Coordinates of C-alpha atoms and ligand atoms in Angstrom, one line a residue:
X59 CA -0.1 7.7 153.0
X60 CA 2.4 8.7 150.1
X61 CA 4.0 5.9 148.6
X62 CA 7.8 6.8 147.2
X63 CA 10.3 4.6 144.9
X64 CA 14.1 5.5 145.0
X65 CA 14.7 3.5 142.0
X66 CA 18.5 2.3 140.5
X67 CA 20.4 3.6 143.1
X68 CA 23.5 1.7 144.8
X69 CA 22.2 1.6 148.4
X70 CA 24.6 1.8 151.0
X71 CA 24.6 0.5 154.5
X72 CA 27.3 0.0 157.5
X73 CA 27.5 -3.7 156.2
X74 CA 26.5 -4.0 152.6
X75 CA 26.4 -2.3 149.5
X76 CA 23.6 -3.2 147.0
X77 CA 21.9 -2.3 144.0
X78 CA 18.2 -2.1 145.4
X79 CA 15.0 0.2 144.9
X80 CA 13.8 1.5 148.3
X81 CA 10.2 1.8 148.5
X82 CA 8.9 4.2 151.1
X83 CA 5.1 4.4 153.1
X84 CA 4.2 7.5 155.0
X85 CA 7.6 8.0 157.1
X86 CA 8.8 4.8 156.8
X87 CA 10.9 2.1 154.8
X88 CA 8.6 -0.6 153.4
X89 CA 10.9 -2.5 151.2
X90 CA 13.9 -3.0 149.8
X91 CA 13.2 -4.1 145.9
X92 CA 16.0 -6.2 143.9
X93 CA 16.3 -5.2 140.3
X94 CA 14.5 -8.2 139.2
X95 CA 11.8 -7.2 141.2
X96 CA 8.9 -5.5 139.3
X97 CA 8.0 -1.9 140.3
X98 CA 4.8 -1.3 142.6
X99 CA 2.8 1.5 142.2
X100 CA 3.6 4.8 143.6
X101 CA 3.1 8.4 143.6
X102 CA 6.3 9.8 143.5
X103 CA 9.3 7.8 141.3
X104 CA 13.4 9.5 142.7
X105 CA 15.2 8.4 139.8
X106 CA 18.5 7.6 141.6
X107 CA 20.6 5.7 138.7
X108 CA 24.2 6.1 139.1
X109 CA 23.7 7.7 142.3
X110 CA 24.5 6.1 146.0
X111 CA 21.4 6.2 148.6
X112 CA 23.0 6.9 152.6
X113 CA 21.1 6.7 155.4
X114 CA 20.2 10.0 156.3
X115 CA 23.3 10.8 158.7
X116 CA 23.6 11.7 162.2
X117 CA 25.2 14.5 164.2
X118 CA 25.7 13.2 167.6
X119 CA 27.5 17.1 168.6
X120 CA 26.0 20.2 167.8
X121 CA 25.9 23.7 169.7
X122 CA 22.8 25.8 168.0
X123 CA 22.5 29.5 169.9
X124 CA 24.4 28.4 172.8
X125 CA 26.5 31.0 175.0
X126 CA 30.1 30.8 175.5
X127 CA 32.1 33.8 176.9
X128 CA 30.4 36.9 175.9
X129 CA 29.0 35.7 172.6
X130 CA 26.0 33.1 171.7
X131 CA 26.5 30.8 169.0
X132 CA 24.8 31.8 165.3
X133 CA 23.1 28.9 163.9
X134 CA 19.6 28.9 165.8
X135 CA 17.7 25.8 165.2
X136 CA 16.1 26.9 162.3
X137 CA 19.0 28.3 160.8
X138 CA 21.8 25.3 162.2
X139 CA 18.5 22.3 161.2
X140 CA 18.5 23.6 157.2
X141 CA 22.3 24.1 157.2
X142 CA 22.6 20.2 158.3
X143 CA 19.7 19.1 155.9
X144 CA 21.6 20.7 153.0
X145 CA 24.4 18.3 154.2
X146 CA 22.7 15.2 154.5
X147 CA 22.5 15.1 157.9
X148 CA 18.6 14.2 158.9
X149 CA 19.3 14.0 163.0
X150 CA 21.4 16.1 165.3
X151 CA 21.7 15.3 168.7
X152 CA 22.3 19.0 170.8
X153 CA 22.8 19.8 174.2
X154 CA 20.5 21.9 177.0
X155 CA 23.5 23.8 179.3
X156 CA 22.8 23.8 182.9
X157 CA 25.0 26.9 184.2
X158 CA 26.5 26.9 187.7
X159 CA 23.3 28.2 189.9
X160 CA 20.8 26.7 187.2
X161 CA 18.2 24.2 187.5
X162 CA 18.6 21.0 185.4
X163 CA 15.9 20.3 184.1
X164 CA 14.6 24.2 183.5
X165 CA 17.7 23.9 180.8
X166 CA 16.8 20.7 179.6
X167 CA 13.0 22.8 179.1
X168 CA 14.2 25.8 177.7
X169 CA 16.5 24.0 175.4
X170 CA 13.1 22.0 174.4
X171 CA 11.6 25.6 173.6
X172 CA 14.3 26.5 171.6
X173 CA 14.4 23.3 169.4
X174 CA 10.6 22.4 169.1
X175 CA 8.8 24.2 166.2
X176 CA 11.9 25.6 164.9
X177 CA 13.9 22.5 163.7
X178 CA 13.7 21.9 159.7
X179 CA 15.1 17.9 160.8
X180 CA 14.8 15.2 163.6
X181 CA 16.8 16.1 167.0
X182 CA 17.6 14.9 170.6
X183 CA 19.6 16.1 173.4
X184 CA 22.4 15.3 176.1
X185 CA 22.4 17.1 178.8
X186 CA 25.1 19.3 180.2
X187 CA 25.5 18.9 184.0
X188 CA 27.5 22.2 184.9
X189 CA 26.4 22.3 188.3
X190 CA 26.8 19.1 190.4
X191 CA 24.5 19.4 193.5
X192 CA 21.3 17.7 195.7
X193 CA 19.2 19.6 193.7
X194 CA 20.6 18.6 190.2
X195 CA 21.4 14.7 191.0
X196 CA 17.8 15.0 191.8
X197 CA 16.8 16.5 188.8
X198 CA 18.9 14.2 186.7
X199 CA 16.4 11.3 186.7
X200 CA 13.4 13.8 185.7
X201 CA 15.5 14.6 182.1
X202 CA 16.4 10.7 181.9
X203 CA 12.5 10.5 182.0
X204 CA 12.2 12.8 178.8
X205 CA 14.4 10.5 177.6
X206 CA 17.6 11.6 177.8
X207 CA 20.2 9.2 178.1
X208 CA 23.5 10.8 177.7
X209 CA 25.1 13.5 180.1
X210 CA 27.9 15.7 179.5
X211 CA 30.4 17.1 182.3
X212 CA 33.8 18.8 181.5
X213 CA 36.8 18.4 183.0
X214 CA 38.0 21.9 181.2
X215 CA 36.6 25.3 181.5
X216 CA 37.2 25.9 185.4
X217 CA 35.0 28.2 186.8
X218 CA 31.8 27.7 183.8
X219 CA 31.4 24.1 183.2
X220 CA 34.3 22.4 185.1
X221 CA 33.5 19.4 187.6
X222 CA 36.0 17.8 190.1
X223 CA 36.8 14.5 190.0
X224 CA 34.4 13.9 192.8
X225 CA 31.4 15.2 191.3
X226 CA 32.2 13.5 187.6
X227 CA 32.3 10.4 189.1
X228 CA 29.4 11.1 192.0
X229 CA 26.9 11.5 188.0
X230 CA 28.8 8.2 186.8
X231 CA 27.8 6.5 189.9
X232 CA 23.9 7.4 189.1
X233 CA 24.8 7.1 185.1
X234 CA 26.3 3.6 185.9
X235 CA 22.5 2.6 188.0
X236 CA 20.4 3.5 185.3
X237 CA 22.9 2.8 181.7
X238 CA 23.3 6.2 181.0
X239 CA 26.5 7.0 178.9
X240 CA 28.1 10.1 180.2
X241 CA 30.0 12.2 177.6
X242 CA 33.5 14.0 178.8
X243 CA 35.1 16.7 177.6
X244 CA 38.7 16.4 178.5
X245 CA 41.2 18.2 179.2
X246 CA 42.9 19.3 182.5
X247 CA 41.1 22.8 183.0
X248 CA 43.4 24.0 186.1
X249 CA 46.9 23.0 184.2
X250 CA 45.4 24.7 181.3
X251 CA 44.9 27.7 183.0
X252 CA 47.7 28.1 184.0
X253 CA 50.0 28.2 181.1
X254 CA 47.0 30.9 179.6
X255 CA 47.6 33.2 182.8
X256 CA 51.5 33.0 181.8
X257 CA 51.2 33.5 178.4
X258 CA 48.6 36.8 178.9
X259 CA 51.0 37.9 181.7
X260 CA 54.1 37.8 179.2
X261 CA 51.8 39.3 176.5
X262 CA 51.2 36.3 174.4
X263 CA 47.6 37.1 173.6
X264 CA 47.3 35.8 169.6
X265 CA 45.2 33.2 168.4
X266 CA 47.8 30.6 168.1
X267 CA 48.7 31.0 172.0
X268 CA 45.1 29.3 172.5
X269 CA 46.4 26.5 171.4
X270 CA 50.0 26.3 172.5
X271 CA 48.5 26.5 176.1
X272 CA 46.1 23.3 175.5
X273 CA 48.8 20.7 174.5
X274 CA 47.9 17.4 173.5
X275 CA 49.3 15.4 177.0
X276 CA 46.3 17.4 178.9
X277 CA 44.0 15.9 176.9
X278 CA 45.4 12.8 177.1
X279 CA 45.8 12.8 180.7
X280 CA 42.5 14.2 181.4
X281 CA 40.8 11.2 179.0
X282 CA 43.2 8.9 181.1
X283 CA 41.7 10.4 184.8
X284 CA 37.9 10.1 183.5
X285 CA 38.1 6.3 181.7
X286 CA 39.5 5.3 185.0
X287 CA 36.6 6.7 187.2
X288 CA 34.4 5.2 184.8
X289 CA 36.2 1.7 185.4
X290 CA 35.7 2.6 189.2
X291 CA 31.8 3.4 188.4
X292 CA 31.1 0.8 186.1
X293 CA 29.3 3.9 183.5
X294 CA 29.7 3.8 179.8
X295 CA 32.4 6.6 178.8
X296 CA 31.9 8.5 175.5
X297 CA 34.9 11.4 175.1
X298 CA 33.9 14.0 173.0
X299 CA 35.5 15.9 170.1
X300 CA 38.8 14.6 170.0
X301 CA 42.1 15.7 169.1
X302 CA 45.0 14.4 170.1
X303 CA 46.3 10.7 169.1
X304 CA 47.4 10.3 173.4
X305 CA 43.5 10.0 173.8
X306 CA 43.1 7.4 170.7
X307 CA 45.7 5.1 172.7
X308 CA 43.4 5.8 176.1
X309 CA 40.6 4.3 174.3
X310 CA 41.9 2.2 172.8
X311 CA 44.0 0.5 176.0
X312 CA 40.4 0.8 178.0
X313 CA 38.3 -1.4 175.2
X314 CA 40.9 -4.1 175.5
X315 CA 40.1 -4.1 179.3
X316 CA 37.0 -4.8 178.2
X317 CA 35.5 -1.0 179.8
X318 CA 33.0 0.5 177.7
X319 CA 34.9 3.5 176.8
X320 CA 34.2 5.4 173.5
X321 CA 35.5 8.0 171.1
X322 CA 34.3 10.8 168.8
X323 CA 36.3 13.1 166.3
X324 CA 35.0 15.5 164.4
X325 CA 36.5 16.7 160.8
X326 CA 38.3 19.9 161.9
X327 CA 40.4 17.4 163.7
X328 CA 41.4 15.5 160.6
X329 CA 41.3 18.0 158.0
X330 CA 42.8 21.2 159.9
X331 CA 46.2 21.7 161.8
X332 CA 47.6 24.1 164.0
X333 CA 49.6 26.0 161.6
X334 CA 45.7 27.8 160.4
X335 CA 46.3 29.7 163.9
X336 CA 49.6 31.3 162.9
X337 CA 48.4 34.1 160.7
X338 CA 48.1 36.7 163.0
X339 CA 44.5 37.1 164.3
X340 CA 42.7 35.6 161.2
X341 CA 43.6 32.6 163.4
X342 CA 40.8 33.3 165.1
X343 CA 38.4 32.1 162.8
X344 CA 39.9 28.3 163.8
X345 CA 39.7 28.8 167.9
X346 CA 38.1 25.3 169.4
X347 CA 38.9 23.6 172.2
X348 CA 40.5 20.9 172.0
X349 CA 42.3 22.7 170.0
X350 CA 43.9 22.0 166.3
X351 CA 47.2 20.1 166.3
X352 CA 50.4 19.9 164.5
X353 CA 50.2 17.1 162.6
X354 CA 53.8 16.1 162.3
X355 CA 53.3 15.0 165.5
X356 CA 50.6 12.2 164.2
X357 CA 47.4 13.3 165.3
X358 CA 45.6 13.4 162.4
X359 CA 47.0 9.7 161.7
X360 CA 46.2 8.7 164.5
X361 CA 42.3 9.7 164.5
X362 CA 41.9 8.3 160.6
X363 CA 43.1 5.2 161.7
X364 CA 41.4 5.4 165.1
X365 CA 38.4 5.9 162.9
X366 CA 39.0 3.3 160.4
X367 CA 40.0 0.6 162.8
X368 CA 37.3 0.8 165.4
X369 CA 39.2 2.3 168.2
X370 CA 36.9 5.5 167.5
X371 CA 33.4 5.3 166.7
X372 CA 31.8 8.3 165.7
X373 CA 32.5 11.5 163.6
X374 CA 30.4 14.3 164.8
X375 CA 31.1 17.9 164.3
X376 CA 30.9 20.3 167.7
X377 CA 29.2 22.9 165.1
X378 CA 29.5 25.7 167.5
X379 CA 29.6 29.1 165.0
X380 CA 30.7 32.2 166.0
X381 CA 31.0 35.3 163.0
X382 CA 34.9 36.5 162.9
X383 CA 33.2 40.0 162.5
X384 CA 31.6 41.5 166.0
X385 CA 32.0 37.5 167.8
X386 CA 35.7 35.9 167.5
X387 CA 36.9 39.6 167.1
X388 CA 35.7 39.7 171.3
X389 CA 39.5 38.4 171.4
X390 CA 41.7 40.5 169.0
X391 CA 43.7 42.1 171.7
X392 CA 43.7 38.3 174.2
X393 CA 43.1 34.8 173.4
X394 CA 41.0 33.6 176.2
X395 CA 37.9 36.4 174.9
X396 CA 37.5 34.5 171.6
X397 CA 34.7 32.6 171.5
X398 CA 35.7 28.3 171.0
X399 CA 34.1 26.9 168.0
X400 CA 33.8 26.0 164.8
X401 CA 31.0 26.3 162.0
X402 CA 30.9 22.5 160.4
X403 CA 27.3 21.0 160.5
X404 CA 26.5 21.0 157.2
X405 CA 30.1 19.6 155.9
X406 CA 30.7 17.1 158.1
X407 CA 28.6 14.4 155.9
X408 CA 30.0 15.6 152.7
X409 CA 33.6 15.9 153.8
X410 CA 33.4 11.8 154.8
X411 CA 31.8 10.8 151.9
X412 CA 35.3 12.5 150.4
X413 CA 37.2 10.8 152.7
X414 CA 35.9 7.6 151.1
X415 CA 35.2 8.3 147.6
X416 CA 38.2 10.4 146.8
X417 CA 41.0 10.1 149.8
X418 CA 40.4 6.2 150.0
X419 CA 40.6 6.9 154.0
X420 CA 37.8 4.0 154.7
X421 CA 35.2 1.9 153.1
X422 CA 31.6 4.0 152.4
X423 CA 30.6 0.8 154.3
X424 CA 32.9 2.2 157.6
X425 CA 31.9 6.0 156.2
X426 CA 28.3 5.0 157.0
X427 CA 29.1 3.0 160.2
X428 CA 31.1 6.3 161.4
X429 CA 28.8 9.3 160.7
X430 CA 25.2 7.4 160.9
X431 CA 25.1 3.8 162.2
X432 CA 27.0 4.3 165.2
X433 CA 25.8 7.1 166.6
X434 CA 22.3 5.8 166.2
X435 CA 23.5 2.8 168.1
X436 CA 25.7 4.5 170.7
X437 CA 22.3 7.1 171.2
X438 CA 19.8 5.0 171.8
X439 CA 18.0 5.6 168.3
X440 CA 19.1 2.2 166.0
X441 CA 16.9 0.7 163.9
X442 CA 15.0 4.0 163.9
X443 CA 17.6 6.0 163.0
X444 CA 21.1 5.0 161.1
X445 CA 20.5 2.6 158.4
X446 CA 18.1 1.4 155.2
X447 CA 16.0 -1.6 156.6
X448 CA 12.7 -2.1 156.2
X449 CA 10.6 -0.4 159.3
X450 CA 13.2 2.2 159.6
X451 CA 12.3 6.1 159.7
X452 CA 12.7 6.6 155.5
X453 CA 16.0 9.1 156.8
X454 CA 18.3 9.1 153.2
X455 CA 20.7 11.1 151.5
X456 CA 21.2 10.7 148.1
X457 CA 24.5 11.4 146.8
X458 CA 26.1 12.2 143.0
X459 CA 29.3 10.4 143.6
X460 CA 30.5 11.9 140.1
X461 CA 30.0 15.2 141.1
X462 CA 32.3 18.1 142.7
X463 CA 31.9 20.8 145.1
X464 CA 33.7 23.6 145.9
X465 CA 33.2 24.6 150.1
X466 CA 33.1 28.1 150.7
X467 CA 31.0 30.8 153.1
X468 CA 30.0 32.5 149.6
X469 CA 27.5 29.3 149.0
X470 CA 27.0 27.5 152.1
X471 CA 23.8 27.7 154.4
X472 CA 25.5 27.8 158.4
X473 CA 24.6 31.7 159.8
X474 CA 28.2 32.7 160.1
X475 CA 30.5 34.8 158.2
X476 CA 33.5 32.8 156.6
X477 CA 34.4 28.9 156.1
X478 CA 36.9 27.2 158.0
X479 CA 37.0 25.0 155.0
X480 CA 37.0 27.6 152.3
X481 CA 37.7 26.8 148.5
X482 CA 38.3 23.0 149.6
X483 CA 37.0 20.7 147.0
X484 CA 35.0 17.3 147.4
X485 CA 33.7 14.6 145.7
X486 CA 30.2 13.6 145.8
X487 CA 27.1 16.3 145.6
X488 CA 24.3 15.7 148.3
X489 CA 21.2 16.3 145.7
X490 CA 18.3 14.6 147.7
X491 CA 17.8 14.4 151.3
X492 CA 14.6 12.9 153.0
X493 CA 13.4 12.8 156.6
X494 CA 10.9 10.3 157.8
X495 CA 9.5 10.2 154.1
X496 CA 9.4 13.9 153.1
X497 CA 12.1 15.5 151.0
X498 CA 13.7 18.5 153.0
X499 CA 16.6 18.9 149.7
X500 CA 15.9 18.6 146.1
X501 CA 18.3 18.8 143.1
X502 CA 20.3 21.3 145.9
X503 CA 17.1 23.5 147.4
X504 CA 15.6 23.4 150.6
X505 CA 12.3 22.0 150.3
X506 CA 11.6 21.3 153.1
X507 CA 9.0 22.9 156.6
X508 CA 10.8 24.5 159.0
X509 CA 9.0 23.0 162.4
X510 CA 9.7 18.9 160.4
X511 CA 11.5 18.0 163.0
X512 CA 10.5 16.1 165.7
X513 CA 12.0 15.4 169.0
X514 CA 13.7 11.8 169.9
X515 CA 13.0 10.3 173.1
X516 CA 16.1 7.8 173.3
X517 CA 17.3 4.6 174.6
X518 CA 19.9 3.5 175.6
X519 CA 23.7 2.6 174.4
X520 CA 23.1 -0.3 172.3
X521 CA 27.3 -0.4 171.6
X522 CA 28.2 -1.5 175.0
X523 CA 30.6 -5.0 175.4
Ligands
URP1409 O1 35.4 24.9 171.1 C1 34.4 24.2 171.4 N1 34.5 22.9 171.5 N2 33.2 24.8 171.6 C2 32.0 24.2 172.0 C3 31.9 23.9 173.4 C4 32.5 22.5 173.8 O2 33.4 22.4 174.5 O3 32.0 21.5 173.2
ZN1410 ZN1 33.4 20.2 174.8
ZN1411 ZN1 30.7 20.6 172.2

């Protein structure tokens, strides 16, 4: 067993900041040392003076080589795994698709296939129920067995990954028997569809039309319609990737009720607006759904203080790349062909630590709590994952908080062809990352084995009320 000493760093957890020197066995956190505490012996001394030591973080939303439209998704494990490690970010959490026609568990398999082998960091899966049937409720418990606790439907994308109300709420009734959390994706598919058929029909086919057809009050009403069949069903609700500030004041009203409804942004949300889509089809490059809103309409407010405040739990990222050339191009001549998604993985860690150091948006206590602690709690993975305590996987990030960096698609490590966050400048340098003892980043380098990672068999959400 290798014995490792972070010494003179400011270690910081979702509840306390402290000078401490973490001392590491094999994978795992063996002690936390006070200054006044003399140095044991070790093999390998991380001088971390004037540096802050983060739990490794946690992406509780990512989309490596998955379909959408005619066009798959860049970042393969391999590739999507080192991108996140350069970022800090130790676990991901992605998502086998079951198609319409699919079996459930054969996704959940070849998903496995993909992952296993071929991930550089720690990862576990929700699952995707497209396809609502005997077979697949059936099939359901066998992926809660390879512990899998979380299951995604969508109320948008009629016709791919759309459920009816009926079917959302027939997988809330089995989520609700067993304390699985399902995740939603919401917005109203079929009123959706309807303003794109008018807009193609009267030749609106840019970029920005993709997002003038998705407005804000669809999102909101759809999170409305699923917290409400979750208050009918008695399952944990978690909505995914939000946008719009009507679906902060959903959640919001639901945790007063006392329902176990939860909420995720993601930094595209807070950082980019709707005015990136209005430059002809460049615009393209920032295509997600939800999609990115004007923020004079107090969105973005909205999800910082949703954030900060506690009506929102979790930051996660949706990191779903597509290249512009030969991938989002599928759409030049009509919106509805470009791929949805947005490269962010490996910024999403770096981008809050900003947010905390620079922009003064939240403590670096809430910072952690947001991108690492709760996720590892609403997941299933806390202690394990999420925090520095002694027993927990040795998962850390150690970060130069006097230290700039410039994002752009010249330098960073996601496959894909340009940055939605290009020449954007942070605070804070990610130098060292660890996972479960080993150092994956050092002084800025990959270092670390390309099959690391190891699959996460979870439990369930320790977050509920
Ligand atoms: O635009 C997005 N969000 N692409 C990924 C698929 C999804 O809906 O999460
Ligand atoms: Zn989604
Ligand atoms: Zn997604």
């Amino acid at each position: 067993m290798t014995r490792k000493l972070i010494t003179g760093g400011t270690v910081v957890t979702a509840t306390e900041t402290m000078r401490a020197d973490v001392l590491i066995d094999g994978e795992k956190i063996v002690g936390l040392l006070g200054a006044d505490v003399e140095s044991p012996e070790v093999d390998l001394a991380i001088d971390a003076t004037d540096r802050l030591v983060f739990p490794g973080s946690i992406d509780a939303h990512t989309h490596m080589e998955i379909p959408f439209g005619a066009a798959t998704s860049k970042d393969t494990f391999e590739t999507g795994t080192r991108a996140a490690a350069w970022g800090g970010t130790t676990t991901i959490i992605d998502f086998p698709i079951q198609m319409k026609g699919d079996s459930l568990i054969g996704s959940f398999e070849q998903t496995m296939a993909k992952a296993a082998g071929n991930s550089a960091i720690d990862f576990g899966f929700h699952q995707i129920v497209g396809d609502v049937n005997e077979q697949s409720l059936a099939e359901l418990n066998l992926v809660l067995e390879e512990g899998v606790t979380s299951y995604k439907l969508f109320t948008a994308y009629p016709g791919v990954y759309y459920s009816t109300d009926g079917e959302v709420a027939r997988v809330m009734q089995w989520a609700a028997g067993n304390g699985s959390t399902i995740l939603m994706h919401a917005e109203n598919g079929s009123a959706i569809d309807l303003l794109r058929e008018q807009a193609i029909a009267r030749g609106d086919t840019s970029p920005l039309a993709h997002a003038l057809t998705r407005p804000a009050e669809m999102e909101g009403e759809a999170a409305h319609r699923v917290i409400l069949l979750a208050e009918m069903t008695g399952a944990p609700v978690y909505i995914v990737h939000i946008s719009a500030k009507q679906v902060v004041a959903e959640i919001a009203a639901a945790r007063r009720r006392g329902t176990n409804a939860f909420g995720e942004t993601c930094p595209q949300y807070l950082y980019l607006e709707l005015d990136m889509l209005d430059q002809g089809f460049e615009g393209a490059k920032y295509v997600c759904s939800p999609p990115l809103r004007d923020p004079g309409e107090g969105h973005q407010k909205a999800l910082w203080q949703g954030l900060a405040g506690g009506d929102l739990q979790v930051i996660a990222t949706d990191h779903c790349p597509f290249d512009f050339e030969g991938q989002k191009t599928l759409g030049r001549n009509d919106f509805t062909q470009i791929p949805n998604g947005l490269p962010v993985v490996e910024h999403r860690f770096p981008l809050m630590v900003h947010a905390a150091l620079e922009e003064g948006r939240f403590s670096l206590n809430r910072m952690v709590d947001v991108s690492s602690t709760a996720p590892a709690k609403m997941f299933g993975l806390y202690p394990q994952k999420g925090t520095i305590a002694v027993g927990s996987d040795a998962d850390l990030a150690i970060v130069d908080p006097g230290a700039k960096v410039v994002l752009s698609a010249e330098s960073h490590h996601m496959n894909v062809d340009y940055s939605c966050f290009e020449g954007k400048e942070l605070t804070g340098r990610i130098e060292t990352v660890m996972s479960r003892g080993s150092i994956i980043v050092s002084d800025g380098k990959f270092v670390g084995k390309q099959s690391h990672g190891r699959y996460l068999r979870r439990g369930l959400n320790q977050l509920l009320q």
